[in-house]
Amino acid sequence: MADPVHWARYHWQRLISTENRAGSSSSNSSNKCYQSSKAIVKHRIVIPCLGHFKEEYEKVSKLYMNNRIRTTKYTWLNFLPRNLFEQFHRVANLYFLFLVVLNWVPLVEAFQKEITMLPLVGVLTIIAVKDGLEDYSKYKMDKQINNLLTKVYSRKEKKYVDECWKNVNVGDFIRLSRNEIIPADMVLLYSSDLDGICYIETAGLDGETNLKQRQVVRGYSEQVSEIDPEKFSSRIECESPNNDLSCFRGFVEHSNKDRVGLSKDNLLLRGCTVRNTEAVVGIVVYAGHETKAMLNNSGPHYKRSKLERKVNTDILWCVLLLILMCLTGAIGHGIWLSRYAEIPFFNIPEPDGKSIPPTLAGFNMFWTMIILLQVLIPISLYVSIEIVKLGQIYLIQNDIDFYHEKTDSTIQCRALNIAEDLGQIQYIFSDKTGTLTENKMVFRRCSIAGQEYCHEENAKRLESYQEMDSEDEDSADHQCDSSTPMSKWQGDNCRAVNEPLNRKSLNQLSGSYPALGGQGEPGEVPHSGHVAFSSPIETDVSPDTQLLGKFSQISSHFYQQSEEASSKVSLETMYITDFFLALAICNTVVVSVPNQPRQKMRHTSLGRMPIKSLEEIRQMFQRLSIRRLSSSPLPSVKESSSESPNSFVSKLSIFRMRLASPALDGAAQRAAEPHNTDSPENSQVPQEIDMTNVAAGCEHNSAASSVESSPLPKLCYEAESPDEAALVHAAKAYKCILRSRTPDQVTLDFAGLGSLTFQLLHILPFDSVRKRMSVVVRHPVSNRVVVYTKGADSVMMDLLRTASEVDTNNSEMEQKKIKERTQKHLDDYARRGLRTLCIAKKVMSDEEYAEWLNHHFLAETSIDNREELLLESAIRLETNLTLLGATGIEDRLQEGVPDTIQALRKAGIKIWMLTGDKRETAVNIAYACKLLEPDDRIFILESQSRDACAMVMSKILEGIQKNTSDKKSPSQNPEDVSAGLSAQAPGFSAGLVIDGRTLEHVLHDSLQNIFLELTEKCRAVVCCRATPLQKSVLVRLVRNKLQAMTLAVGDGANDVSMIQVADAGVGISGQEGMQAVMASDFAVSQFRHLRKLLLVHGHWCYTRLNNMVLYYFYKNVAYVNLLFWYQFFCGFSGTSMTDYWILILFNLLFTSVPPIIYGVLDKDVSAEILMQLPQLYTLSQKSVAYLPSAFWITLLDAFYQSLICFFVPYFTYYGSDIDVFSFGNPINTAALFIMLFHLLIESKSVTWIHTAVTVGSILLYFIFTLAFGATCKTHNPPSNPYWIMEKHMADPVFYLVCLLTTCVALLPRYVLRVLQGSLFPPAVLRARHLDRLSPEARREAVKRWKDGSAVNCRVEFQATSGSSSSATGAVSQEESTARVSPTSKTPFQACPRDGLVAGTCSSPDIQEYRWLEL
């Protein structure tokens, strides 16, 4: 064993030295770029506080934060001043503070100083207590997190000791065990995993439960023992702290000035959990609030609701009204004094004997009147709105209809201040995958070498598969995929439950903090829920009989011959083999076993020989394996020039093959050296390993049963996307089983080829620019470098080999036929609504690979512009590909999506689908979910230039406008309210489909207006191939240009930008993590929940809050006017006919609770009727309840009621000798009755709570006034409220005055409501009447309502669609092509739960506008 060890060490040192020379030569050029950027962006230097770094560490460490976090806003010392400072940012609070200060001026004093302070102090105290309690809960959570323990290397004790998270600093070495949470961002320097890999779970950051791989820094991974911090002599230089979770740039500089590049694969982020790794060691680079997780925790986002902006505008009107009333009082006071200037009683001189001039007295009275009439500005309205919104959110979150049993989740209201905006939505922008669909990818069809395999058996299984109705599905959904036929519904849990802390603490640990779970015991099973994308419907695939039969021809010897042969059978066999190899290899799926949850799948040791030395040697070989991508040893430029690329790649290949893990079983060992062609026995496994048919309930196929089966371990596949999982499970169904994955190699079992171990050279991950993913491997059979690529057909077809690059004519024709047939299959898959992917490969010579490798190494080692250089390198590799085939994957619609979209459209909401899928898939999903109707005229807009795009849109608009002008809609019956409300975008019934390339032209400033004009004429818009940035730009464009209320809904990270831009953002807590949820204002588990959220709760919240705001304006204006009318009889002296305490408490206490209850509980229409009649939503959508006219009518009614309330008692007691307070008491009491009964008239539903609160307010008023008048003789000298209420309670005239005043004041409003309900009832009143009917009568009435709406829509459509074909004549035949299938009324028969039925998709009335060149 000594010789292989010495050989491995020698070649390892040789390669490392080669790499260092290349790194030093390339670093010189990169240093120049770095130095130039260093002046702009300061980089961070990280060194440990050990050895010779100690002095430098003391200087550098002062610049960095420690790991203590504080998410609280306040401290014990700054709470009071800071909270007051923030509260006085509100204009209303500043206004009342100004009044308090003004009341301290003796010349303009109106009240006692304490009384004026009471409203302001009360409001400030309530809000301060609320803010303090919220902040205290954060403080307790911060304290809990900061005191968590972790292992930190101690310089004094020379070992790892337990230390609190808050004491961790940049430069500390941290040692973590399995299931522990990472306390700070640190660079990975050691992993106990044999491959130098650490597996982490990022559920705390993005909600994704699948495992992610992180690698030890190159140069440290070959260590056999754990890294010794005392011997660490390198320094780390990296970028400054930022919030980019997907990027990390830096390098490690050793003592010999050699540098090793760092990437995100070397960084462990705070809040993630270590999985599948016994121990890891890292050095902290970012701590505390400088970690990426904390930088992404921007806290709760604030959006101002439309109603709030409207209220602020109306308050300005109230301010103008107040100024007008105060000016009237000031002018009146000056006139009064000038008229009675000679009477000293009205003009009391100053102590110096001089009298104040009437003009100056009028000026002073202006400020006195400001203090007296301050109630006109409703300070309590702001507090009441906050309370009402909290109550509304509480009712929404406790609605049982939002509970989703399968995911055990309900709605989350993350924004507390925009609930009423849900009732005004005009546009909905929706993602497709995971939002409208389940994001459960089911393998349906494939095309290999131009031959389609329909998988009819799999289609039949899916048709009979009722996942939602199956009780077994719930348990199976939490179980792993099984390889045995009897274990389809059985299997051990991949992840068990271990959740020490609640979800709130779990979300707070890392920005939205991750799970707190303490240090897991060695035998403890981590919590992760169930494996994502592993439900039986996704994992169980029934193979196609024809395709499965062809696998019997595959063998190692036959595969080698097929690469050189040109026969059709040989080429087809090679294509089939490479196709399924690409499905199994071209991914980042992590393989684990269920009996040891979340443990990586590895092969057993060779022969299980109990020799310790051999085990150590095996571990050394594993550590000496060369890393893929960032760790691939590369030749320097000088050495490459002196040594041929072929020799270098050969050495690299031999080195990899010699160091490949020998830990294989007998059959695998015989297949581990297929490159030795001298012995054909070694290239083929003598005894084939049978793969179990994993079809649901299916028996073994004849081809499969011909091979003896052997028991295989169960596997769990943890994928980052459902597409990857579906393809891996499809390959597994065809006996191409992914067994294990390490950074260096991928092992799989292939029927006929045995166990194959591919050397994994590079992974080029998927990105939104390339729209594809590639892996570079060395094939174990052919020993050649092969690139497997999968991606969207829109980009893959352009990367295929051209005819000039093909050698023979036969091969040229064959390749051309394969491409044409595959394209037809792709189009057919898209018409069926399937997601399509193209699979291709490229075989490279050693010289080509070595040349590309040199360029790629320069890109990897660059710190600045690394992403751009890596992109260029990937594009350089992915050319001249050979097309292998294509796949069609079905993503089924969620339950209730068609009904939800239909209801939302009836509610007057326009829905846009924004998706990255290809056009045919998006259009067919739009038909399936009823976003597009069979009778709609569909315009497909594609353009290659901006001018062409503008011309096409203008011609389409001309055609549409011509139709709307030629055929007018018949006049509607004004009394048919239901029909009027149901009218959907009168005019042309059209839909617009536009792709991402055309969107680039459309979003230009010069075309935005015409584009929006066109979309307003369309019922629905489908944007396909749209990027995340285009999604957000579209939402912002509609929101700003059209001044429309927008809602964006999505489930993935690519939807975050549009969710944040929209007025209301809704996140779907699906299978793509929690990024969308964390960025949203509301989070639901299913798209169908939008129906009730908008149509019911949105309508209720908006209507309730509108009515409550209007009532507050009415109440304050009416009560202030009582004081204003009194000024005409007291010389505008600024006095009051009511005691100041009762005056202040009237609005603050006696009449404050009933409108709050009204705002929380009032229901104009029941939830059942609102769900059945979506047309009612247009009332709140059009702000019918809060139009400007409604505001001014409310103020006029308040003026009228105040006149009645004041002058009825005035004329009653006219000529009597009652005092001022005796005159004001019946006015005050009558005002209380008027306002409370006014609220009851406006209430749509009166419950026992309304009654109790109303009666309670009246009792509280009488109890307080009786006690107030009986206990204190003088409160505000010289006034005397003593025994006032007691005397009136014994006077019958008092009761008569209160009764008469209340009736006369409320009579007009009451009569108006009665006439309105009897003669011309609004739609809401008619709908409310349906609740009083019996169930049978109600169903009939709702049916008649809907029938009337449908007839109206049909009449409107017939009036506009008769000449719709003229729109197509607006564009010449050379510029457009029309596809019309008049015989087909539906594009396909579709069942939302069973997927799209196979068949031809011929969409009627689809007009396609393509302008290719101008």
Short mmCIF file of N, CA and C in Angstrom, two decimals, residues 218-258:
data_model
loop_
_atom_site.label_atom_id
_atom_site.label_comp_id
_atom_site.label_asym_id
_atom_site.label_seq_id
_atom_site.Cartn_x
_atom_site.Cartn_y
_atom_site.Cartn_z
N ARG A 218 -10.47 25.23 -0.75
CA ARG A 218 -9.46 24.45 -1.44
C ARG A 218 -8.08 24.61 -0.77
N GLY A 219 -7.43 23.50 -0.54
CA GLY A 219 -6.15 23.51 0.15
C GLY A 219 -6.25 23.03 1.58
N TYR A 220 -7.48 23.07 2.15
CA TYR A 220 -7.69 22.58 3.51
C TYR A 220 -8.44 21.25 3.52
N SER A 221 -9.07 20.91 2.41
CA SER A 221 -9.93 19.73 2.39
C SER A 221 -9.15 18.43 2.43
N GLU A 222 -7.84 18.50 2.11
CA GLU A 222 -7.08 17.25 2.11
C GLU A 222 -6.57 16.87 3.49
N GLN A 223 -6.87 17.69 4.50
CA GLN A 223 -6.39 17.38 5.84
C GLN A 223 -7.10 16.14 6.37
N VAL A 224 -6.29 15.23 6.96
CA VAL A 224 -6.86 14.03 7.55
C VAL A 224 -7.43 14.34 8.92
N SER A 225 -6.77 15.20 9.69
CA SER A 225 -7.21 15.55 11.04
C SER A 225 -7.81 16.95 11.03
N GLU A 226 -8.46 17.27 12.14
CA GLU A 226 -9.12 18.56 12.26
C GLU A 226 -8.10 19.69 12.27
N ILE A 227 -8.47 20.81 11.71
CA ILE A 227 -7.56 21.94 11.60
C ILE A 227 -7.21 22.47 12.99
N ASP A 228 -5.95 22.84 13.17
CA ASP A 228 -5.47 23.39 14.44
C ASP A 228 -5.44 24.90 14.32
N PRO A 229 -6.26 25.62 15.06
CA PRO A 229 -6.27 27.08 14.95
C PRO A 229 -4.93 27.72 15.25
N GLU A 230 -4.12 27.09 16.12
CA GLU A 230 -2.83 27.67 16.46
C GLU A 230 -1.88 27.68 15.27
N LYS A 231 -2.10 26.78 14.33
CA LYS A 231 -1.22 26.69 13.17
C LYS A 231 -1.77 27.42 11.96
N PHE A 232 -2.88 28.10 12.14
CA PHE A 232 -3.49 28.83 11.03
C PHE A 232 -2.70 30.11 10.81
N SER A 233 -2.06 30.23 9.66
CA SER A 233 -1.19 31.37 9.39
C SER A 233 -1.65 32.17 8.17
N SER A 234 -2.86 31.94 7.72
CA SER A 234 -3.36 32.63 6.54
C SER A 234 -4.25 33.79 6.94
N ARG A 235 -4.47 34.68 6.00
CA ARG A 235 -5.41 35.78 6.21
C ARG A 235 -6.48 35.72 5.12
N ILE A 236 -7.65 36.19 5.45
CA ILE A 236 -8.80 36.17 4.53
C ILE A 236 -9.15 37.60 4.16
N GLU A 237 -9.27 37.84 2.90
CA GLU A 237 -9.74 39.14 2.42
C GLU A 237 -11.01 38.90 1.60
N CYS A 238 -12.08 39.57 1.98
CA CYS A 238 -13.38 39.36 1.33
C CYS A 238 -14.09 40.69 1.17
N GLU A 239 -15.23 40.64 0.53
CA GLU A 239 -16.00 41.85 0.29
C GLU A 239 -16.62 42.36 1.58
N SER A 240 -16.99 43.62 1.57
CA SER A 240 -17.64 44.21 2.73
C SER A 240 -19.01 43.58 2.94
N PRO A 241 -19.54 43.66 4.16
CA PRO A 241 -20.85 43.05 4.43
C PRO A 241 -21.92 43.56 3.49
N ASN A 242 -22.73 42.64 2.97
CA ASN A 242 -23.84 43.00 2.09
C ASN A 242 -24.93 41.96 2.27
N ASN A 243 -26.07 42.22 1.67
CA ASN A 243 -27.24 41.36 1.86
C ASN A 243 -27.46 40.37 0.72
N ASP A 244 -26.47 40.18 -0.13
CA ASP A 244 -26.61 39.26 -1.25
C ASP A 244 -26.34 37.84 -0.77
N LEU A 245 -27.40 37.04 -0.63
CA LEU A 245 -27.25 35.68 -0.13
C LEU A 245 -26.65 34.74 -1.17
N SER A 246 -26.71 35.12 -2.43
CA SER A 246 -26.27 34.21 -3.49
C SER A 246 -24.86 34.50 -3.97
N CYS A 247 -24.14 35.36 -3.28
CA CYS A 247 -22.81 35.73 -3.77
C CYS A 247 -21.88 35.97 -2.59
N PHE A 248 -20.64 35.52 -2.74
CA PHE A 248 -19.59 35.80 -1.77
C PHE A 248 -18.26 35.80 -2.51
N ARG A 249 -17.52 36.89 -2.40
CA ARG A 249 -16.26 37.03 -3.11
C ARG A 249 -15.14 37.24 -2.09
N GLY A 250 -14.01 36.63 -2.37
CA GLY A 250 -12.86 36.81 -1.50
C GLY A 250 -11.78 35.80 -1.83
N PHE A 251 -10.75 35.80 -1.02
CA PHE A 251 -9.67 34.84 -1.20
C PHE A 251 -8.95 34.64 0.13
N VAL A 252 -8.31 33.50 0.24
CA VAL A 252 -7.45 33.19 1.37
C VAL A 252 -6.01 33.37 0.90
N GLU A 253 -5.27 34.18 1.62
CA GLU A 253 -3.86 34.41 1.29
C GLU A 253 -2.99 33.71 2.31
N HIS A 254 -2.20 32.76 1.84
CA HIS A 254 -1.33 32.01 2.73
C HIS A 254 -0.08 32.81 3.03
N SER A 255 0.73 32.28 3.94
CA SER A 255 1.95 32.98 4.35
C SER A 255 2.94 33.11 3.21
N ASN A 256 2.86 32.22 2.22
CA ASN A 256 3.76 32.31 1.07
C ASN A 256 3.18 33.15 -0.06
N LYS A 257 2.15 33.94 0.25
CA LYS A 257 1.49 34.87 -0.67
C LYS A 257 0.66 34.16 -1.74
N ASP A 258 0.49 32.86 -1.64
CA ASP A 258 -0.40 32.15 -2.56
C ASP A 258 -1.85 32.44 -2.18
#
